[in-house]
Tab-separated table of C-alpha atoms and ligand atoms in Angstrom:
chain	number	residue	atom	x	y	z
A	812	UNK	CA	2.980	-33.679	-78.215
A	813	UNK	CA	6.482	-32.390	-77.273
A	814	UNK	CA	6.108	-31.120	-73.417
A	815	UNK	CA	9.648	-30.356	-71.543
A	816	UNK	CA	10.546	-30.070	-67.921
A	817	UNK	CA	12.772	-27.262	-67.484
A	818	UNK	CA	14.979	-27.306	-63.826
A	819	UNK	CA	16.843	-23.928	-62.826
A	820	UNK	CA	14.593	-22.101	-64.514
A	821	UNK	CA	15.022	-19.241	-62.827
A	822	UNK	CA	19.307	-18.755	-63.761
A	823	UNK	CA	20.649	-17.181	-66.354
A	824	UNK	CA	20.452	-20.058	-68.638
A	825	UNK	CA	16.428	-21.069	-67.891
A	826	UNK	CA	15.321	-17.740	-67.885
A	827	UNK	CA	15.782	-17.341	-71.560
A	828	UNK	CA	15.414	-20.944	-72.945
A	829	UNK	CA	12.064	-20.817	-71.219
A	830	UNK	CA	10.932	-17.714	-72.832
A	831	UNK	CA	11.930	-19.778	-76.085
A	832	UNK	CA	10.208	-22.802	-74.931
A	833	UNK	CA	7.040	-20.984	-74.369
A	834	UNK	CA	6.857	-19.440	-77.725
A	835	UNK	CA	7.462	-22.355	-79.767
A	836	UNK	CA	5.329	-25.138	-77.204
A	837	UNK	CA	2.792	-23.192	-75.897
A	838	UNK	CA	2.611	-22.240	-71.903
A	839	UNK	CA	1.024	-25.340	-71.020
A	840	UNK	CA	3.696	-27.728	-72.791
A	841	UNK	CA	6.448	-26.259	-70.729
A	842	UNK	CA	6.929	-26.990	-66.955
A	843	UNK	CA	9.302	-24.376	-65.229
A	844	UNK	CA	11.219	-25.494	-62.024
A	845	UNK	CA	13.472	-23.942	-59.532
A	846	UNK	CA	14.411	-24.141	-55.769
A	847	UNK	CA	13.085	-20.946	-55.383
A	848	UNK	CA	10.022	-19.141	-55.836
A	849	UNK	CA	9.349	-17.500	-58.687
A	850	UNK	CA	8.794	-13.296	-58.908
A	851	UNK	CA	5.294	-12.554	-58.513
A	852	UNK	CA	5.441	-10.845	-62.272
A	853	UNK	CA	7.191	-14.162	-64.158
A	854	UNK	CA	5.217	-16.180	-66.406
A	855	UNK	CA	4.056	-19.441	-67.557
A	856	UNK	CA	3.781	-22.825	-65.550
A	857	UNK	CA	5.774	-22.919	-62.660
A	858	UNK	CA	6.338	-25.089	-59.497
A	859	UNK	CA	9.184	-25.246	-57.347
A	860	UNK	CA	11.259	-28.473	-57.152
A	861	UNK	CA	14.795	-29.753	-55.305
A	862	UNK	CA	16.419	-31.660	-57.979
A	863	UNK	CA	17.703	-33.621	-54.760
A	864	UNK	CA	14.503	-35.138	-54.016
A	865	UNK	CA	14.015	-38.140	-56.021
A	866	UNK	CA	10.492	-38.998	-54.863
A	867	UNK	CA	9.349	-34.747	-55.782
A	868	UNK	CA	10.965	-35.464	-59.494
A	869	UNK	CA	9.689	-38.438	-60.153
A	870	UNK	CA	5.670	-37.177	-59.150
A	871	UNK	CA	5.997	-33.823	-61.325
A	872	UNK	CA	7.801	-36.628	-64.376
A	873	UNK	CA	4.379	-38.805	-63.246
A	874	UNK	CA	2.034	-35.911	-63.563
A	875	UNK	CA	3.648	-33.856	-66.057
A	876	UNK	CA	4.648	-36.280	-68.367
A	877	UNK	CA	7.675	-34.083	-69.870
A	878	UNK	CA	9.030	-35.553	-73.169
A	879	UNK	CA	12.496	-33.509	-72.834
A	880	UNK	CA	14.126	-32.869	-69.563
A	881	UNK	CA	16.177	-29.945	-69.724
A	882	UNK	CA	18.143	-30.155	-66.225
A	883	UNK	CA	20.134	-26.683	-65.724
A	884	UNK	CA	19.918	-26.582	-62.069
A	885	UNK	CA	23.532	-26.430	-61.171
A	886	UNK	CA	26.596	-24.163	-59.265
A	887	UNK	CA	29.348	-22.443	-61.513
A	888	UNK	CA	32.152	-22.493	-60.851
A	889	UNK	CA	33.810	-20.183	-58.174
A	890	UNK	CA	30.623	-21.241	-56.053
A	891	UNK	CA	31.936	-24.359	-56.488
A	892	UNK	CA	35.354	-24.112	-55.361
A	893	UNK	CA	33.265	-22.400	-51.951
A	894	UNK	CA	31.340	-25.513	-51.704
A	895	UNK	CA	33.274	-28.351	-53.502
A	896	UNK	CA	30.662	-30.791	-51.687
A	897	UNK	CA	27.827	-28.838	-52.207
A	898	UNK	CA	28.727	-28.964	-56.185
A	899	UNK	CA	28.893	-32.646	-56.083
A	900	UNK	CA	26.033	-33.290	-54.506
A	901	UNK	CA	23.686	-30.532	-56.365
A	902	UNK	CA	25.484	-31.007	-59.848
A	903	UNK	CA	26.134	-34.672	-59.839
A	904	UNK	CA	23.312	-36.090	-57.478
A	905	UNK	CA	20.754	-34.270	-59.589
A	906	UNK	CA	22.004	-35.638	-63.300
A	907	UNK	CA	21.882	-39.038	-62.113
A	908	UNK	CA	18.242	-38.557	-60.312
A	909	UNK	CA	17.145	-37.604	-63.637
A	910	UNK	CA	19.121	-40.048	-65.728
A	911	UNK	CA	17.206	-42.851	-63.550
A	912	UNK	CA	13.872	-41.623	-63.883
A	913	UNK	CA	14.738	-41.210	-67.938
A	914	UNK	CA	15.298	-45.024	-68.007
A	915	UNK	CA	11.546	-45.225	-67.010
A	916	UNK	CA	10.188	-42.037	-68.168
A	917	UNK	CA	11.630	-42.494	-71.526
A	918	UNK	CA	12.091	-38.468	-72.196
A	919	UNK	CA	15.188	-37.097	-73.996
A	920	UNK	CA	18.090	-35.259	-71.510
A	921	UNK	CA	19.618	-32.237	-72.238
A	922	UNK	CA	22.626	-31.559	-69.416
A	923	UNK	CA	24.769	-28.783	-70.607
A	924	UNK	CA	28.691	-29.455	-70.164
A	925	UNK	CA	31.107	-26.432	-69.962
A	926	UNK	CA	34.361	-25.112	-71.180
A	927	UNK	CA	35.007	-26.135	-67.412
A	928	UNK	CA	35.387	-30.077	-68.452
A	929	UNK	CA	38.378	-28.903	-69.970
A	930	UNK	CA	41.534	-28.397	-68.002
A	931	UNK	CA	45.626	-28.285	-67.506
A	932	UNK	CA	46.921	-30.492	-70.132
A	933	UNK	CA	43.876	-29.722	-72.849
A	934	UNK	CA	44.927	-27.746	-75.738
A	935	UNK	CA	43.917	-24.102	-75.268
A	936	UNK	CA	43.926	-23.502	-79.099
A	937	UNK	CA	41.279	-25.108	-81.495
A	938	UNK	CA	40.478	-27.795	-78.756
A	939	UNK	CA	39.233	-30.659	-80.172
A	940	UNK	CA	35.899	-32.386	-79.776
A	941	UNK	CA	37.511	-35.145	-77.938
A	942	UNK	CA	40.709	-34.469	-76.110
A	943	UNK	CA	42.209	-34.482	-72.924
A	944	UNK	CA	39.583	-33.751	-69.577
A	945	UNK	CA	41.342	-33.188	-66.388
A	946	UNK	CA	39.924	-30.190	-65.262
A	947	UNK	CA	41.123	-28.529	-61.282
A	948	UNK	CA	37.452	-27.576	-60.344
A	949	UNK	CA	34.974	-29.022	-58.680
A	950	UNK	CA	32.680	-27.752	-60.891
A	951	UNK	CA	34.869	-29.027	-64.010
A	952	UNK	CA	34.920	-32.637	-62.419
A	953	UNK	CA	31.197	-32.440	-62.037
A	954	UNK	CA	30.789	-31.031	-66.108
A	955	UNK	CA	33.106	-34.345	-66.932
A	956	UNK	CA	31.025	-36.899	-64.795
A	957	UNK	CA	27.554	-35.455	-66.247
A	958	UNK	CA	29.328	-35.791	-69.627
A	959	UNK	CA	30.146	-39.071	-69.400
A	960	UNK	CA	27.064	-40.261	-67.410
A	961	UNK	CA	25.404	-39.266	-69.981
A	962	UNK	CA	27.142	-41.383	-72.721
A	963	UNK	CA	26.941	-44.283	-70.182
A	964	UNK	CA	22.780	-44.149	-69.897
A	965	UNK	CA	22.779	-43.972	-73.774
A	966	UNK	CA	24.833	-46.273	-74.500
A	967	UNK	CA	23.888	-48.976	-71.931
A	968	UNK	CA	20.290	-48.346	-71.318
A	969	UNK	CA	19.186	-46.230	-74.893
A	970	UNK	CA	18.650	-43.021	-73.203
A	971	UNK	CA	18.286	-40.180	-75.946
A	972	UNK	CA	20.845	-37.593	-73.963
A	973	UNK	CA	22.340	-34.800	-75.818
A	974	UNK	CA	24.832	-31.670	-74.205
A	975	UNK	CA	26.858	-29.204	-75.495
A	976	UNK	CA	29.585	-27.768	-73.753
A	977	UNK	CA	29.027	-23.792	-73.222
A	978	UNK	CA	31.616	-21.237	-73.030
A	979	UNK	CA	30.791	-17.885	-71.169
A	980	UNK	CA	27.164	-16.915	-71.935
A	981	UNK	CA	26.458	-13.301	-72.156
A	982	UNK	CA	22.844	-11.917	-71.325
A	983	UNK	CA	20.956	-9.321	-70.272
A	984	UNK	CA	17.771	-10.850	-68.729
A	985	UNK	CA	18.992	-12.584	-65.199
A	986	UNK	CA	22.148	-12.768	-64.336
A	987	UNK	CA	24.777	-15.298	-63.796
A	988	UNK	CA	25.893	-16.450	-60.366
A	989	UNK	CA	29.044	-17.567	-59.321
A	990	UNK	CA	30.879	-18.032	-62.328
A	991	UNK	CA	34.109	-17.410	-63.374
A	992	UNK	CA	33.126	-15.408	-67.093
A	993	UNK	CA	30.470	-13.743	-65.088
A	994	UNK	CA	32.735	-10.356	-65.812
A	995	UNK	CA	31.737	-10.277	-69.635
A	996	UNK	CA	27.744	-9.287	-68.534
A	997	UNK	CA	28.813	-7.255	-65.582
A	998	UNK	CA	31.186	-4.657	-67.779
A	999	UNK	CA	28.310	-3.447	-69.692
A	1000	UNK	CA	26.059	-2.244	-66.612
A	1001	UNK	CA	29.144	-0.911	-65.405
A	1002	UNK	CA	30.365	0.900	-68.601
A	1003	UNK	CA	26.848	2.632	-68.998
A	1004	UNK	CA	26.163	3.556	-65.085
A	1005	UNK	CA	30.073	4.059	-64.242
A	1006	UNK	CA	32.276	4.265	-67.823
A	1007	UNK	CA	34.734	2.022	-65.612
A	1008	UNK	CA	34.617	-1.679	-64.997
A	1009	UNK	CA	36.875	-3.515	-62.251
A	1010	UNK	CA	37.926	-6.436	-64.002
A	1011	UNK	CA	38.621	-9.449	-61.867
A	1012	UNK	CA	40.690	-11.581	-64.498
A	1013	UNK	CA	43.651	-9.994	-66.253
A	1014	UNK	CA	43.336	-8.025	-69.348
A	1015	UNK	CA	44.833	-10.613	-71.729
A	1016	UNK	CA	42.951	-13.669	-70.886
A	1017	UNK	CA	41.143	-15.394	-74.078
A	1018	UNK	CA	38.105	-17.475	-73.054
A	1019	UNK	CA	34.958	-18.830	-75.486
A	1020	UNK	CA	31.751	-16.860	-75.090
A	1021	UNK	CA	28.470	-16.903	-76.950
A	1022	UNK	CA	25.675	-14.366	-76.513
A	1023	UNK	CA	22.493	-15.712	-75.376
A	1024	UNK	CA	20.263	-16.083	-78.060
A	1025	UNK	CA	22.557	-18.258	-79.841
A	1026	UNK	CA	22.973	-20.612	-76.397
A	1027	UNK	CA	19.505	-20.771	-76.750
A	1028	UNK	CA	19.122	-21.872	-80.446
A	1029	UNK	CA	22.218	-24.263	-79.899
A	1030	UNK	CA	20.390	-26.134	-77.375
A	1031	UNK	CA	16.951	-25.812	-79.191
A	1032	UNK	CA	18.863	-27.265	-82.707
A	1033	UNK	CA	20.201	-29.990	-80.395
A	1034	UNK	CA	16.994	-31.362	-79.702
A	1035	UNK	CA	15.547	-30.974	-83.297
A	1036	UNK	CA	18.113	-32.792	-84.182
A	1037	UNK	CA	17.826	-36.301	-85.599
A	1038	UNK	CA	19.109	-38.713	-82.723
A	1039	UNK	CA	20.530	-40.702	-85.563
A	1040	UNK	CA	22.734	-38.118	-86.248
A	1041	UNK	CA	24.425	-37.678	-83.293
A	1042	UNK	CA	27.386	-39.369	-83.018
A	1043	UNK	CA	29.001	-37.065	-79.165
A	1044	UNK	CA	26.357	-38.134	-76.725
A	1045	UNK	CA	28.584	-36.904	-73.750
A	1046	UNK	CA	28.679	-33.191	-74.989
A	1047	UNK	CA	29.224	-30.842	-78.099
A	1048	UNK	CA	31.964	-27.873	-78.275
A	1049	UNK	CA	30.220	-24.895	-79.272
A	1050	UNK	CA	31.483	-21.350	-79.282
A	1051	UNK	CA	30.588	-17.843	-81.045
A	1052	UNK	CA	33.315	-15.357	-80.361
A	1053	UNK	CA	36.536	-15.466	-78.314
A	1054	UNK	CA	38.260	-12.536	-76.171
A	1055	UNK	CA	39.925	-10.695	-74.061
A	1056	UNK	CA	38.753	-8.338	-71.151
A	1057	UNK	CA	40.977	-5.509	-73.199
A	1058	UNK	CA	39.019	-6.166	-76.322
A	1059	UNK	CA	35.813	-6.622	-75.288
A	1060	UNK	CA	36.988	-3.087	-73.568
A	1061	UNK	CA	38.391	-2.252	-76.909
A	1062	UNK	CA	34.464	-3.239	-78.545
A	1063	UNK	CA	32.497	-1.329	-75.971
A	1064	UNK	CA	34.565	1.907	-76.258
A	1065	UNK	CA	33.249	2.034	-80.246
A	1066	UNK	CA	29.833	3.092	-78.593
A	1067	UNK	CA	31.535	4.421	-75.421
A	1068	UNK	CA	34.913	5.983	-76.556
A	1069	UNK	CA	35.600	6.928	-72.416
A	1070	UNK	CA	34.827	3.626	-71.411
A	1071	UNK	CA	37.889	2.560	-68.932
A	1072	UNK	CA	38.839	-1.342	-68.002
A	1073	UNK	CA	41.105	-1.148	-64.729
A	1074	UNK	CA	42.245	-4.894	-63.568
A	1075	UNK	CA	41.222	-5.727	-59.742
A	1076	UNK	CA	42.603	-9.765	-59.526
A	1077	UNK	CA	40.346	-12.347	-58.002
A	1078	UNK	CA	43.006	-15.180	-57.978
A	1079	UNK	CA	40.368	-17.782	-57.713
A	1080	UNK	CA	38.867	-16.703	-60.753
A	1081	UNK	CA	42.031	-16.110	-62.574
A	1082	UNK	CA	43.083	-19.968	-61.702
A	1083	UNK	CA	40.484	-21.403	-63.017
A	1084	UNK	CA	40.296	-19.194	-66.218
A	1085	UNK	CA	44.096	-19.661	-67.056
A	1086	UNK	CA	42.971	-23.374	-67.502
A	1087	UNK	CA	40.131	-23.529	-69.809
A	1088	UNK	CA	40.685	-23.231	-73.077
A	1089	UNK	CA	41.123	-20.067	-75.493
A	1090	UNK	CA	38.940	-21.255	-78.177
A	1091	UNK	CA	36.826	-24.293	-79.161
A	1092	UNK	CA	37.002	-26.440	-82.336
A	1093	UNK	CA	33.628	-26.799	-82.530
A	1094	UNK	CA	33.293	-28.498	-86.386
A	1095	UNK	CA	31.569	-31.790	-84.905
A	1096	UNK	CA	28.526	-29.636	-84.035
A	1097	UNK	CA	28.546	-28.097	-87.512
A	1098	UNK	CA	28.525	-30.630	-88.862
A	1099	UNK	CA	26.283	-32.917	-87.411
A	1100	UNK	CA	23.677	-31.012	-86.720
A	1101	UNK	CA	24.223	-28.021	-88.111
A	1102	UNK	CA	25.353	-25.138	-85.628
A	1103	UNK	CA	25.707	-21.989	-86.949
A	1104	UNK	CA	25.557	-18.882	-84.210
A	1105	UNK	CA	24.270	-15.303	-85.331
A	1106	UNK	CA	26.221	-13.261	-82.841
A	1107	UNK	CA	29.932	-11.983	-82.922
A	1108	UNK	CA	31.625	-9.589	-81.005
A	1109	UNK	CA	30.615	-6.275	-82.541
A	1110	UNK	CA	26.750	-7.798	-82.967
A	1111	UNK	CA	26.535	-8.844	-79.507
A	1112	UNK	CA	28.057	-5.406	-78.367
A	1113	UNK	CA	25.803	-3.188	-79.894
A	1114	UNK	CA	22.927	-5.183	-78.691
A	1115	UNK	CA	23.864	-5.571	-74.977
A	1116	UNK	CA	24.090	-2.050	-74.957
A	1117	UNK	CA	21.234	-1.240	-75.821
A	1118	UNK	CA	19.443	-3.861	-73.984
A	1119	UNK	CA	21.141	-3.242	-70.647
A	1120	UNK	CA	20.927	0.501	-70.954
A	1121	UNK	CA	16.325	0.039	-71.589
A	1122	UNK	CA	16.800	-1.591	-68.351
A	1123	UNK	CA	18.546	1.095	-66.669
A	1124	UNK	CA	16.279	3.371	-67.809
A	1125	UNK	CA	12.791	1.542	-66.886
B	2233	LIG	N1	30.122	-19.696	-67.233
B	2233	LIG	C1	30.542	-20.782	-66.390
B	2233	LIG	C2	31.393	-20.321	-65.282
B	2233	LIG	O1	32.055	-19.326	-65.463
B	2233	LIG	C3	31.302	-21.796	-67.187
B	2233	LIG	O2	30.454	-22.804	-67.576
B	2233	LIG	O3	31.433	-20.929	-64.273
């Protein structure tokens, strides 16, 4: 019986994979964690857990059981550059909790990797499955160590581990915190309360993004997939879509023709967008286990719209 332990289950990422999880598995066969407490209305099995306490992970893997690990807890990436330390420690220190217990516990890893392993020196066009990583953020250095930790426990000690490497995800459920492509899910509360969005990164810079319910079927095909078939166990590229502030501007003024993007810098974010790449190559994961997302610009669009503006009015 398939049973996974999800940690940050509360971020942007957990929130939805859960609700996925719990469809497919059942409540029972799904195990939500976070630091925090959960809202009194959120559903299914909970339990708070710090992914920094060995001894507390290794009694819920002892009474739980979990077959897949999926290990989100984490800080993005202009938290990071706040709390370089604190990114280490939480990012880092938490992967390699879990990758010891897995030696033990036997249950697959997911860790998901970033467009943040990439860096200054990486091509920013088509960049390849394997290229050069020397990324200048904490948080990237942390994405390239859980990367390759997680080759390392496959290949030396048979851990199943599988990743993909995200670009920015775009959703409408809980928001992101602290990252640097954070702006593409703040525009559209802004465009339908305001019709203006303050845009901390410049109108003209191209980053990788992927609406949610494809981030969610990426990492759900991961772990379908055959582990035979996997030849990256460090992390996959995978993208959807790739833009611009001024046409994802240029998108949302199709529904919302007054729609203005004005440019207020954040240099820290800017920095560390100017070095991840523009777009992904991300063939390896087509072809080995079949990725395919649903959602391009226009499709996500229209349905962030529509889902952020029920919220506003509830
Ligand atoms: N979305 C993340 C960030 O902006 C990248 O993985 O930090």
């Amino acid at each position: 019986m398939t049973k996974v332990l999800v940690t940050g289950a509360l971020g942007q990422l957990g929130t939805e994979i859960c609700k996925s999880l719990r469809l497919r598995y059942g409540d029972e066969a799904v195990l939500q964690t976070d630091v925090r407490p959960p809202s009194p209305a959120h559903q299914g099995y909970y339990r708070t857990l710090d992914v920094l306490e060995r001894g507390a992970i290794e009694q819920v893997v002892a009474n739980f059981q979990p077959t897949i690990v999926i290990h989100l807890a984490a800080l993005l990436s202009a938290t990071g550059e706040r709390w370089p330390e604190l990114a280490w420690k939480l990012n880092v220190g938490s992967a390699l909790n879990l990758l010891e217990i897995a030696r033990e516990a036997g249950f697959t890893f997911f860790l998901p990797s970033s467009i943040a392993a990439f860096g200054p020196g990486t091509p920013v066009d088509d960049t390849p499955q394997i290229t050069v990583q020397r990324p200048s953020t904490m948080y990237g250095i942390t994405k390239v160590t859980g990367e390759l930790l997680c080759e390392y426990y496959f290949t030396r000690y048979g851990v199943d581990t599988r990743g993909l490497r995200f670009p920015g995800l775009i959703s409408h459920s809980a928001p992101p915190g602290g990252g640097t492509t954070d702006y593409a899910v703040e525009i559209f509360e802004a465009a339908l309360r305001h019709g203006r969005f303050a845009c901390p990164l410049a109108p003209d810079t191209r980053l990788d993004m992927m609406y949610m319910p494809d981030a969610s079927k990426a990492v759900m095909d991961l772990l379908d997939a055959p582990a035979d078939k996997l030849i990256h166990r460090n992390a996959y590229n995978v993208t959807a879509m790739s833009f611009t502030p001024a046409e994802l501007a240029e998108a949302i003024r199709v529904h919302l023709p007054r729609f203005e993007l004005v440019h207020e810098p954040d240099p820290t974010r800017q920095r560390i967008a100017d070095s991840w790449p523009n777009r992904m190559d991300d063939r390896a994961a087509r072809q080995e286990w079949g990725w395919d997302p649903r959602y391009d610009i226009q499709a996500m669009v229209a349905d962030m719209l529509d889902q952020v503006e029920r919220k506003l009015q509830s």
